[in-house]
mmCIF file of C-alpha atoms and ligand atoms in Angstrom:
data_model
loop_
_atom_site.group_PDB
_atom_site.id
_atom_site.type_symbol
_atom_site.label_atom_id
_atom_site.label_comp_id
_atom_site.label_asym_id
_atom_site.label_seq_id
_atom_site.Cartn_x
_atom_site.Cartn_y
_atom_site.Cartn_z
ATOM 1 C CA UNK B 163 97.572 96.500 -68.363
ATOM 2 C CA UNK B 164 96.867 99.792 -70.096
ATOM 3 C CA UNK B 165 94.058 102.025 -68.827
ATOM 4 C CA UNK B 166 90.674 102.254 -70.543
ATOM 5 C CA UNK B 167 90.452 104.976 -73.168
ATOM 6 C CA UNK B 168 88.336 107.510 -71.275
ATOM 7 C CA UNK B 169 88.426 111.260 -70.843
ATOM 8 C CA UNK B 170 89.131 110.930 -67.104
ATOM 9 C CA UNK B 171 89.088 114.640 -66.348
ATOM 10 C CA UNK B 172 85.560 115.190 -67.605
ATOM 11 C CA UNK B 173 83.831 112.118 -66.182
ATOM 12 C CA UNK B 174 80.410 112.898 -64.721
ATOM 13 C CA UNK B 175 79.020 111.067 -61.697
ATOM 14 C CA UNK B 176 77.320 108.493 -63.889
ATOM 15 C CA UNK B 177 77.336 104.989 -65.281
ATOM 16 C CA UNK B 178 80.164 103.868 -67.521
ATOM 17 C CA UNK B 179 80.200 100.324 -68.847
ATOM 18 C CA UNK B 180 83.165 98.388 -67.459
ATOM 19 C CA UNK B 181 84.420 94.853 -68.076
ATOM 20 C CA UNK B 182 82.276 93.078 -65.500
ATOM 21 C CA UNK B 183 80.238 93.027 -62.312
ATOM 22 C CA UNK B 184 80.022 90.345 -59.625
ATOM 23 C CA UNK B 185 76.896 88.490 -58.474
ATOM 24 C CA UNK B 186 75.909 86.117 -55.704
ATOM 25 C CA UNK B 187 72.622 84.392 -54.924
ATOM 26 C CA UNK B 188 71.322 83.369 -51.501
ATOM 27 C CA UNK B 189 69.088 80.336 -51.744
ATOM 28 C CA UNK B 190 68.256 77.427 -49.417
ATOM 29 C CA UNK B 191 70.232 78.922 -46.567
ATOM 30 C CA UNK B 192 73.534 79.844 -48.190
ATOM 31 C CA UNK B 193 75.249 82.247 -50.562
ATOM 32 C CA UNK B 194 76.592 80.978 -53.878
ATOM 33 C CA UNK B 195 80.160 81.573 -54.990
ATOM 34 C CA UNK B 196 80.482 84.954 -56.692
ATOM 35 C CA UNK B 197 80.397 84.992 -60.470
ATOM 36 C CA UNK B 198 81.994 87.727 -62.567
ATOM 37 C CA UNK B 199 79.704 88.633 -65.441
ATOM 38 C CA UNK B 200 79.998 90.978 -68.414
ATOM 39 C CA UNK B 201 76.208 91.156 -68.652
ATOM 40 C CA UNK B 202 74.854 94.568 -67.613
ATOM 41 C CA UNK B 203 71.369 93.193 -67.011
ATOM 42 C CA UNK B 204 69.812 90.793 -64.545
ATOM 43 C CA UNK B 205 66.869 88.531 -65.133
ATOM 44 C CA UNK B 206 64.425 88.724 -62.266
ATOM 45 C CA UNK B 207 61.176 87.078 -61.198
ATOM 46 C CA UNK B 208 58.159 89.307 -61.856
ATOM 47 C CA UNK B 209 57.028 88.834 -58.245
ATOM 48 C CA UNK B 210 60.452 89.600 -56.684
ATOM 49 C CA UNK B 211 60.064 91.463 -53.388
ATOM 50 C CA UNK B 212 62.491 94.221 -54.455
ATOM 51 C CA UNK B 213 60.101 95.174 -57.239
ATOM 52 C CA UNK B 214 56.932 95.213 -55.160
ATOM 53 C CA UNK B 215 57.813 95.763 -51.551
ATOM 54 C CA UNK B 216 61.102 97.642 -51.685
ATOM 55 C CA UNK B 217 63.370 94.940 -50.297
ATOM 56 C CA UNK B 218 66.510 96.640 -51.588
ATOM 57 C CA UNK B 219 69.560 98.324 -50.124
ATOM 58 C CA UNK B 220 72.884 99.506 -51.493
ATOM 59 C CA UNK B 221 76.270 100.901 -50.602
ATOM 60 C CA UNK B 222 78.659 103.382 -52.146
ATOM 61 C CA UNK B 223 82.431 103.502 -51.789
ATOM 62 C CA UNK B 224 85.354 104.451 -53.969
ATOM 63 C CA UNK B 225 88.690 103.038 -55.091
ATOM 64 C CA UNK B 226 91.492 105.538 -55.665
ATOM 65 C CA UNK B 227 94.776 105.284 -57.484
ATOM 66 C CA UNK B 228 97.358 106.848 -55.221
ATOM 67 C CA UNK B 229 100.414 108.774 -56.321
ATOM 68 C CA UNK B 230 102.596 105.653 -56.085
ATOM 69 C CA UNK B 231 100.220 103.700 -58.349
ATOM 70 C CA UNK B 232 98.637 101.629 -55.556
ATOM 71 C CA UNK B 233 94.882 101.124 -55.782
ATOM 72 C CA UNK B 234 93.231 101.583 -52.390
ATOM 73 C CA UNK B 235 89.825 101.782 -50.728
ATOM 74 C CA UNK B 236 88.784 103.967 -47.800
ATOM 75 C CA UNK B 237 87.267 102.469 -44.608
ATOM 76 C CA UNK B 238 85.711 99.537 -46.487
ATOM 77 C CA UNK B 239 84.970 97.733 -43.206
ATOM 78 C CA UNK B 240 82.455 100.474 -42.365
ATOM 79 C CA UNK B 241 80.577 99.940 -45.629
ATOM 80 C CA UNK B 242 80.600 96.200 -44.944
ATOM 81 C CA UNK B 243 79.060 96.799 -41.514
ATOM 82 C CA UNK B 244 76.507 99.267 -42.833
ATOM 83 C CA UNK B 245 75.193 96.971 -45.570
ATOM 84 C CA UNK B 246 74.625 94.310 -42.925
ATOM 85 C CA UNK B 247 72.623 96.817 -40.841
ATOM 86 C CA UNK B 248 70.632 97.930 -43.896
ATOM 87 C CA UNK B 249 69.797 94.328 -44.832
ATOM 88 C CA UNK B 250 68.809 93.408 -41.315
ATOM 89 C CA UNK B 251 66.546 96.417 -40.948
ATOM 90 C CA UNK B 252 64.417 95.367 -43.910
ATOM 91 C CA UNK B 253 64.711 91.623 -43.245
ATOM 92 C CA UNK B 254 67.036 90.693 -46.072
ATOM 93 C CA UNK B 255 69.853 88.173 -45.903
ATOM 94 C CA UNK B 256 73.104 90.167 -45.549
ATOM 95 C CA UNK B 257 76.418 89.186 -47.101
ATOM 96 C CA UNK B 258 78.997 88.644 -44.354
ATOM 97 C CA UNK B 259 81.480 91.485 -43.893
ATOM 98 C CA UNK B 260 84.264 89.243 -45.145
ATOM 99 C CA UNK B 261 82.283 88.232 -48.232
ATOM 100 C CA UNK B 262 81.498 91.891 -48.936
ATOM 101 C CA UNK B 263 85.140 92.981 -48.746
ATOM 102 C CA UNK B 264 86.352 90.060 -50.808
ATOM 103 C CA UNK B 265 83.689 90.742 -53.470
ATOM 104 C CA UNK B 266 84.670 94.421 -53.680
ATOM 105 C CA UNK B 267 88.325 93.457 -54.160
ATOM 106 C CA UNK B 268 87.459 90.893 -56.846
ATOM 107 C CA UNK B 269 85.356 93.293 -58.876
ATOM 108 C CA UNK B 270 87.970 96.063 -58.623
ATOM 109 C CA UNK B 271 90.691 93.672 -59.760
ATOM 110 C CA UNK B 272 88.585 92.556 -62.704
ATOM 111 C CA UNK B 273 88.152 96.208 -63.710
ATOM 112 C CA UNK B 274 91.568 97.655 -62.841
ATOM 113 C CA UNK B 275 91.868 99.420 -66.169
ATOM 114 C CA UNK B 276 88.845 101.531 -65.202
ATOM 115 C CA UNK B 277 90.414 102.877 -62.007
ATOM 116 C CA UNK B 278 91.049 106.510 -62.957
ATOM 117 C CA UNK B 279 94.738 107.468 -63.015
ATOM 118 C CA UNK B 280 96.058 109.494 -60.091
ATOM 119 C CA UNK B 281 95.594 113.233 -60.355
ATOM 120 C CA UNK B 282 92.581 113.355 -62.684
ATOM 121 C CA UNK B 283 90.019 114.233 -60.011
ATOM 122 C CA UNK B 284 88.176 110.961 -60.634
ATOM 123 C CA UNK B 285 87.785 107.629 -58.829
ATOM 124 C CA UNK B 286 86.207 104.221 -59.305
ATOM 125 C CA UNK B 287 82.775 104.262 -57.687
ATOM 126 C CA UNK B 288 81.719 100.909 -56.279
ATOM 127 C CA UNK B 289 78.027 100.206 -55.993
ATOM 128 C CA UNK B 290 77.079 97.071 -54.017
ATOM 129 C CA UNK B 291 73.404 96.141 -54.013
ATOM 130 C CA UNK B 292 71.267 93.569 -52.185
ATOM 131 C CA UNK B 293 67.774 92.797 -53.447
ATOM 132 C CA UNK B 294 64.998 90.395 -52.562
ATOM 133 C CA UNK B 295 64.928 88.436 -55.810
ATOM 134 C CA UNK B 296 62.574 85.643 -54.767
ATOM 135 C CA UNK B 297 58.824 85.880 -55.416
ATOM 136 C CA UNK B 298 56.200 86.769 -52.793
ATOM 137 C CA UNK B 299 52.721 88.116 -53.287
ATOM 138 C CA UNK B 300 51.862 88.588 -49.632
ATOM 139 C CA UNK B 301 53.977 91.147 -47.823
ATOM 140 C CA UNK B 302 56.794 89.083 -46.367
ATOM 141 C CA UNK B 303 60.546 88.715 -46.815
ATOM 142 C CA UNK B 304 61.769 86.908 -49.929
ATOM 143 C CA UNK B 305 63.286 83.461 -49.722
ATOM 144 C CA UNK B 306 65.960 84.310 -52.295
ATOM 145 C CA UNK B 307 68.378 87.272 -52.401
ATOM 146 C CA UNK B 308 70.821 88.635 -54.940
ATOM 147 C CA UNK B 309 73.965 90.514 -53.938
ATOM 148 C CA UNK B 310 75.757 92.227 -56.774
ATOM 149 C CA UNK B 311 78.386 94.891 -57.242
ATOM 150 C CA UNK B 312 79.039 97.034 -60.265
ATOM 151 C CA UNK B 313 81.712 99.677 -60.609
ATOM 152 C CA UNK B 314 81.894 102.856 -62.637
ATOM 153 C CA UNK B 315 84.634 105.462 -63.052
ATOM 154 C CA UNK B 316 83.197 108.773 -61.855
ATOM 155 C CA UNK B 317 83.934 112.448 -61.456
ATOM 156 C CA UNK B 318 82.370 114.739 -58.837
ATOM 157 C CA UNK B 319 78.746 114.195 -57.732
ATOM 158 C CA UNK B 320 77.906 117.879 -57.935
ATOM 159 C CA UNK B 321 78.818 119.044 -61.432
ATOM 160 C CA UNK B 322 80.804 121.965 -60.165
ATOM 161 C CA UNK B 323 83.239 119.728 -58.217
ATOM 162 C CA UNK B 324 84.850 121.433 -55.244
ATOM 163 C CA UNK B 325 82.784 124.592 -55.703
ATOM 164 C CA UNK B 326 80.095 126.013 -53.437
ATOM 165 C CA UNK B 327 76.525 124.776 -53.875
ATOM 166 C CA UNK B 328 73.277 126.448 -52.889
ATOM 167 C CA UNK B 329 70.874 124.611 -50.591
ATOM 168 C CA UNK B 330 67.272 125.313 -49.708
ATOM 169 C CA UNK B 331 65.685 124.187 -46.449
ATOM 170 C CA UNK B 332 62.826 121.810 -47.242
ATOM 171 C CA UNK B 333 59.836 122.331 -44.978
ATOM 172 C CA UNK B 334 57.036 120.591 -46.791
ATOM 173 C CA UNK B 335 58.320 117.143 -47.792
ATOM 174 C CA UNK B 336 60.096 114.600 -45.603
ATOM 175 C CA UNK B 337 62.714 112.164 -46.749
ATOM 176 C CA UNK B 338 62.457 109.770 -43.831
ATOM 177 C CA UNK B 339 60.459 109.318 -40.644
ATOM 178 C CA UNK B 340 61.769 109.006 -37.088
ATOM 179 C CA UNK B 341 61.874 105.280 -36.254
ATOM 180 C CA UNK B 342 61.633 104.541 -39.969
ATOM 181 C CA UNK B 343 64.466 103.566 -42.291
ATOM 182 C CA UNK B 344 66.235 106.904 -42.803
ATOM 183 C CA UNK B 345 69.285 105.601 -40.942
ATOM 184 C CA UNK B 346 69.952 102.820 -43.453
ATOM 185 C CA UNK B 347 70.754 102.937 -47.143
ATOM 186 C CA UNK B 348 67.541 101.621 -48.691
ATOM 187 C CA UNK B 349 66.339 102.711 -52.117
ATOM 188 C CA UNK B 350 62.943 103.931 -50.923
ATOM 189 C CA UNK B 351 64.561 106.848 -49.098
ATOM 190 C CA UNK B 352 65.902 108.155 -52.380
ATOM 191 C CA UNK B 353 62.602 107.728 -54.214
ATOM 192 C CA UNK B 354 60.963 109.634 -51.343
ATOM 193 C CA UNK B 355 63.477 112.427 -51.814
ATOM 194 C CA UNK B 356 62.958 112.942 -55.536
ATOM 195 C CA UNK B 357 59.987 115.307 -55.204
ATOM 196 C CA UNK B 358 61.798 117.765 -52.985
ATOM 197 C CA UNK B 359 65.066 117.507 -54.891
ATOM 198 C CA UNK B 360 63.529 118.084 -58.328
ATOM 199 C CA UNK B 361 61.461 120.990 -57.047
ATOM 200 C CA UNK B 362 64.558 122.590 -55.529
ATOM 201 C CA UNK B 363 66.483 122.178 -58.787
ATOM 202 C CA UNK B 364 63.657 123.744 -60.769
ATOM 203 C CA UNK B 365 63.822 126.702 -58.410
ATOM 204 C CA UNK B 366 67.555 127.082 -59.102
ATOM 205 C CA UNK B 367 69.015 125.395 -55.995
ATOM 206 C CA UNK B 368 71.537 122.571 -56.057
ATOM 207 C CA UNK B 369 69.853 120.411 -53.411
ATOM 208 C CA UNK B 370 67.628 120.497 -50.352
ATOM 209 C CA UNK B 371 68.470 120.444 -46.678
ATOM 210 C CA UNK B 372 65.856 118.387 -44.826
ATOM 211 C CA UNK B 373 64.485 119.144 -41.401
ATOM 212 C CA UNK B 374 63.573 116.537 -38.802
ATOM 213 C CA UNK B 375 60.177 115.161 -39.752
ATOM 214 C CA UNK B 376 58.692 115.275 -36.245
ATOM 215 C CA UNK B 377 59.105 118.916 -35.297
ATOM 216 C CA UNK B 378 60.545 120.573 -38.410
ATOM 217 C CA UNK B 379 62.862 122.430 -36.109
ATOM 218 C CA UNK B 380 66.221 120.721 -36.477
ATOM 219 C CA UNK B 381 68.547 120.105 -39.412
ATOM 220 C CA UNK B 382 68.680 116.549 -40.757
ATOM 221 C CA UNK B 383 70.765 116.086 -43.899
ATOM 222 C CA UNK B 384 70.837 116.806 -47.599
ATOM 223 C CA UNK B 385 69.412 114.329 -50.145
ATOM 224 C CA UNK B 386 72.655 112.528 -51.014
ATOM 225 C CA UNK B 387 74.956 113.634 -48.171
ATOM 226 C CA UNK B 388 75.302 114.615 -44.496
ATOM 227 C CA UNK B 389 75.593 118.243 -43.439
ATOM 228 C CA UNK B 390 78.010 120.091 -41.137
ATOM 229 C CA UNK B 391 78.485 123.677 -40.064
ATOM 230 C CA UNK B 392 81.376 125.519 -38.465
ATOM 231 C CA UNK B 393 80.397 127.784 -35.585
ATOM 232 C CA UNK B 394 81.961 131.095 -34.631
ATOM 233 C CA UNK B 395 83.496 129.521 -31.548
ATOM 234 C CA UNK B 396 85.322 126.852 -33.559
ATOM 235 C CA UNK B 397 82.980 123.871 -33.368
ATOM 236 C CA UNK B 398 82.387 121.380 -36.164
ATOM 237 C CA UNK B 399 78.682 120.682 -35.620
ATOM 238 C CA UNK B 400 76.708 118.000 -37.384
ATOM 239 C CA UNK B 401 73.139 116.853 -36.735
ATOM 240 C CA UNK B 402 72.365 114.074 -34.290
ATOM 241 C CA UNK B 403 69.222 112.519 -35.760
ATOM 242 C CA UNK B 404 67.737 109.058 -35.931
ATOM 243 C CA UNK B 405 66.525 109.583 -39.494
ATOM 244 C CA UNK B 406 69.796 110.395 -41.258
ATOM 245 C CA UNK B 407 72.335 108.026 -42.734
ATOM 246 C CA UNK B 408 75.394 107.615 -40.482
ATOM 247 C CA UNK B 409 77.953 108.845 -43.010
ATOM 248 C CA UNK B 410 81.402 107.293 -43.014
ATOM 249 C CA UNK B 411 82.815 110.491 -44.504
ATOM 250 C CA UNK B 412 81.235 112.569 -41.738
ATOM 251 C CA UNK B 413 82.580 110.225 -39.079
ATOM 252 C CA UNK B 414 86.034 110.697 -40.630
ATOM 253 C CA UNK B 415 85.672 114.487 -40.718
ATOM 254 C CA UNK B 416 84.659 114.527 -37.063
ATOM 255 C CA UNK B 417 88.014 112.906 -36.309
ATOM 256 C CA UNK B 418 89.973 115.162 -38.681
ATOM 257 C CA UNK B 419 88.238 118.322 -37.423
ATOM 258 C CA UNK B 420 89.425 117.470 -33.915
ATOM 259 C CA UNK B 421 92.982 117.173 -35.220
ATOM 260 C CA UNK B 422 92.644 120.565 -36.901
ATOM 261 C CA UNK B 423 91.763 122.256 -33.626
ATOM 262 C CA UNK B 424 87.998 122.359 -34.137
ATOM 263 C CA UNK B 425 85.733 120.859 -31.495
ATOM 264 C CA UNK B 426 83.555 118.191 -33.107
ATOM 265 C CA UNK B 427 79.991 118.102 -31.751
ATOM 266 C CA UNK B 428 77.136 115.893 -32.852
ATOM 267 C CA UNK B 429 73.872 117.327 -31.547
ATOM 268 C CA UNK B 430 70.417 118.448 -32.657
ATOM 269 C CA UNK B 431 70.928 121.702 -34.595
ATOM 270 C CA UNK B 432 68.011 124.172 -34.591
ATOM 271 C CA UNK B 433 67.531 125.419 -38.155
ATOM 272 C CA UNK B 434 67.986 129.041 -37.084
ATOM 273 C CA UNK B 435 71.633 128.261 -36.337
ATOM 274 C CA UNK B 436 72.412 128.285 -40.059
ATOM 275 C CA UNK B 437 72.492 132.073 -39.780
ATOM 276 C CA UNK B 438 75.391 131.905 -37.336
ATOM 277 C CA UNK B 439 77.740 129.487 -39.096
ATOM 278 C CA UNK B 440 80.978 130.782 -40.583
ATOM 279 C CA UNK B 441 81.274 127.878 -43.040
ATOM 280 C CA UNK B 442 79.235 124.797 -43.960
ATOM 281 C CA UNK B 443 79.505 121.723 -46.119
ATOM 282 C CA UNK B 444 77.874 118.543 -47.369
ATOM 283 C CA UNK B 445 79.830 115.325 -47.053
ATOM 284 C CA UNK B 446 79.609 111.805 -48.375
ATOM 285 C CA UNK B 447 81.379 109.313 -50.598
ATOM 286 C CA UNK B 448 79.900 110.782 -53.775
ATOM 287 C CA UNK B 449 79.816 114.387 -52.551
ATOM 288 C CA UNK B 450 83.268 114.106 -50.847
ATOM 289 C CA UNK B 451 83.155 117.544 -49.187
ATOM 290 C CA UNK B 452 80.998 119.939 -51.093
ATOM 291 C CA UNK B 453 81.227 123.471 -49.746
ATOM 292 C CA UNK B 454 77.867 125.093 -49.085
ATOM 293 C CA UNK B 455 77.803 128.575 -50.592
ATOM 294 C CA UNK B 456 74.388 129.558 -49.309
ATOM 295 C CA UNK B 457 71.287 128.250 -47.570
ATOM 296 C CA UNK B 458 67.850 129.666 -48.177
ATOM 297 C CA UNK B 459 65.272 129.251 -45.389
ATOM 298 C CA UNK B 460 61.827 130.705 -46.056
ATOM 299 C CA UNK B 461 62.552 134.235 -47.278
ATOM 300 C CA UNK B 462 66.022 134.505 -45.793
ATOM 301 C CA UNK B 463 69.315 133.521 -47.343
ATOM 302 C CA UNK B 464 72.678 133.141 -45.637
ATOM 303 C CA UNK B 465 75.949 133.033 -47.608
ATOM 304 C CA UNK B 466 79.167 131.482 -46.399
ATOM 305 C CA UNK B 467 81.424 132.312 -49.317
ATOM 306 C CA UNK B 468 82.367 135.180 -51.519
ATOM 307 C CA UNK B 469 81.985 134.384 -55.189
ATOM 308 C CA UNK B 470 83.012 130.856 -56.065
ATOM 309 C CA UNK B 471 85.706 130.434 -53.440
ATOM 310 C CA UNK B 472 85.075 127.592 -50.945
ATOM 311 C CA UNK B 473 85.218 128.491 -47.270
ATOM 312 C CA UNK B 474 88.468 128.112 -45.349
ATOM 313 C CA UNK B 475 87.315 125.205 -43.153
ATOM 314 C CA UNK B 476 85.801 123.226 -46.015
ATOM 315 C CA UNK B 477 89.034 123.676 -47.932
ATOM 316 C CA UNK B 478 91.213 122.481 -45.056
ATOM 317 C CA UNK B 479 88.986 119.486 -44.360
ATOM 318 C CA UNK B 480 88.852 118.627 -48.066
ATOM 319 C CA UNK B 481 92.626 118.742 -48.403
ATOM 320 C CA UNK B 482 93.117 116.598 -45.343
ATOM 321 C CA UNK B 483 90.549 113.962 -46.315
ATOM 322 C CA UNK B 484 91.487 113.682 -49.995
ATOM 323 C CA UNK B 485 95.173 113.848 -48.985
ATOM 324 C CA UNK B 486 94.712 110.648 -46.960
ATOM 325 C CA UNK B 487 92.674 108.986 -49.700
ATOM 326 C CA UNK B 488 95.276 109.796 -52.354
ATOM 327 C CA UNK B 489 98.272 108.894 -50.207
ATOM 328 C CA UNK B 490 99.587 112.462 -49.865
ATOM 329 C CA UNK B 491 98.935 112.520 -46.117
ATOM 330 C CA UNK B 492 99.920 109.863 -43.634
ATOM 331 C CA UNK B 493 97.113 107.418 -42.825
ATOM 332 C CA UNK B 494 97.532 107.204 -39.068
ATOM 333 C CA UNK B 495 94.198 105.480 -38.408
ATOM 334 C CA UNK B 496 94.302 102.493 -40.733
ATOM 335 C CA UNK B 497 91.555 103.933 -42.958
ATOM 336 C CA UNK B 498 93.269 102.990 -46.192
ATOM 337 C CA UNK B 499 93.388 99.436 -47.426
ATOM 338 C CA UNK B 500 95.365 98.420 -50.456
ATOM 339 C CA UNK B 501 93.387 96.302 -52.926
ATOM 340 C CA UNK B 502 95.335 93.035 -53.003
ATOM 341 C CA UNK B 503 96.161 91.834 -56.503
ATOM 342 C CA UNK B 504 95.030 88.265 -57.041
HETATM 343 N N1 LIG T 480 73.461 110.603 -46.497
HETATM 344 C C1 LIG T 480 72.877 109.960 -47.511
HETATM 345 C C2 LIG T 480 71.417 110.019 -47.618
HETATM 346 C C3 LIG T 480 73.659 109.238 -48.433
HETATM 347 O O1 LIG T 480 73.100 108.600 -49.444
HETATM 348 C C4 LIG T 480 75.052 109.220 -48.274
HETATM 349 C C5 LIG T 480 75.894 108.446 -49.184
HETATM 350 O O2 LIG T 480 76.281 107.358 -48.950
HETATM 351 C C6 LIG T 480 75.612 109.899 -47.197
HETATM 352 C C7 LIG T 480 74.795 110.599 -46.335
HETATM 353 C C8 LIG T 480 77.082 109.886 -46.973
HETATM 354 O O3 LIG T 480 77.517 108.652 -46.448
HETATM 355 P P1 LIG T 480 78.983 108.155 -46.697
HETATM 356 O O4 LIG T 480 79.892 109.205 -46.233
HETATM 357 O O5 LIG T 480 79.089 106.925 -45.867
HETATM 358 O O6 LIG T 480 79.103 107.884 -48.145
HETATM 359 C C1 LIG T 481 77.226 107.832 -52.015
HETATM 360 O O1 LIG T 481 77.719 108.891 -51.643
HETATM 361 O O2 LIG T 481 77.912 106.823 -52.203
HETATM 362 C C2 LIG T 481 75.808 107.695 -52.253
HETATM 363 O O3 LIG T 481 75.342 106.602 -52.298
HETATM 364 C C3 LIG T 481 74.970 108.883 -52.485
HETATM 365 C C4 LIG T 481 74.116 108.661 -53.686
HETATM 366 C C5 LIG T 481 72.914 109.490 -53.599
HETATM 367 C C6 LIG T 481 74.886 108.881 -54.941
#
């Protein structure tokens, strides 16, 4: 089948209409069979719990066309596990891990012509979503759920691609509370982050770097991605925090950093340590690895790069990670799974 007629190289991180999405409904104790639909809209009860009480969670993963033409996904089992945790935390009915993986494969197969060709710097972003679609007026879990997945060919999340971004430490607003829901992928966390993010953008920064909400002393994460720094003594450090999303990309980098001779350490990171790093980055499915060019904290700014050139460690980690995803590096850990053709 020939590819869709798109300008693959200049795709933004945004929505592109594809051939179809897939939907399931949970009602009376079981999930329906998945239905592929070309409809870009859903019809929903006006009292659905997702609309009123935030019963909603999502996932984000990517399909890549490798050099040999195979279409693959990266660590899909981890996304399957995480959506179950997200659902359970806000009392929604989760899809089983097997159902999740099968649904992702079906929707990719139905949209194969939208998987960006190898070498264009683009991928097929997969966005699974679970919502409470049944009505409630009192605050309680819905009795009906909808699980759907749409896909969209995308380019880099940060417009500049693999180019340094400028972060500002956010001291006033919190994204998530300790013992709250910051460690799962629920929509409310992103709504809560809009104020800080928009304010930072207006002030000329790319994104914010949140601090822990309890003490405002330790680094948490950025709005759409985890954070890591490289210390002078060769450690890959990344925040241990109960209010950040456990990033699958970060978990992968921790393993790759070890292989590269860095010592991976997950621990609380006092904000003042930003002034000692030799390199830093944001990481996530959408952000991949985005080198951090500078961080501004109060009236001080620290820079990790000269001009527009990403730091050495970010570059090596980026090449290693994307090399595995694109099939240029050996996948020794079973992270890559080929999308089976039906
Ligand atoms: N942190 C937040 C808040 C995110 O939304 C994401 C994206 O999923 C990440 C971190 C990175 O997680 P992952 O690497 O699993 O995509
Ligand atoms: C992802 O990286 O998949 C995310 O969901 C981040 C989102 C803010 C785009």
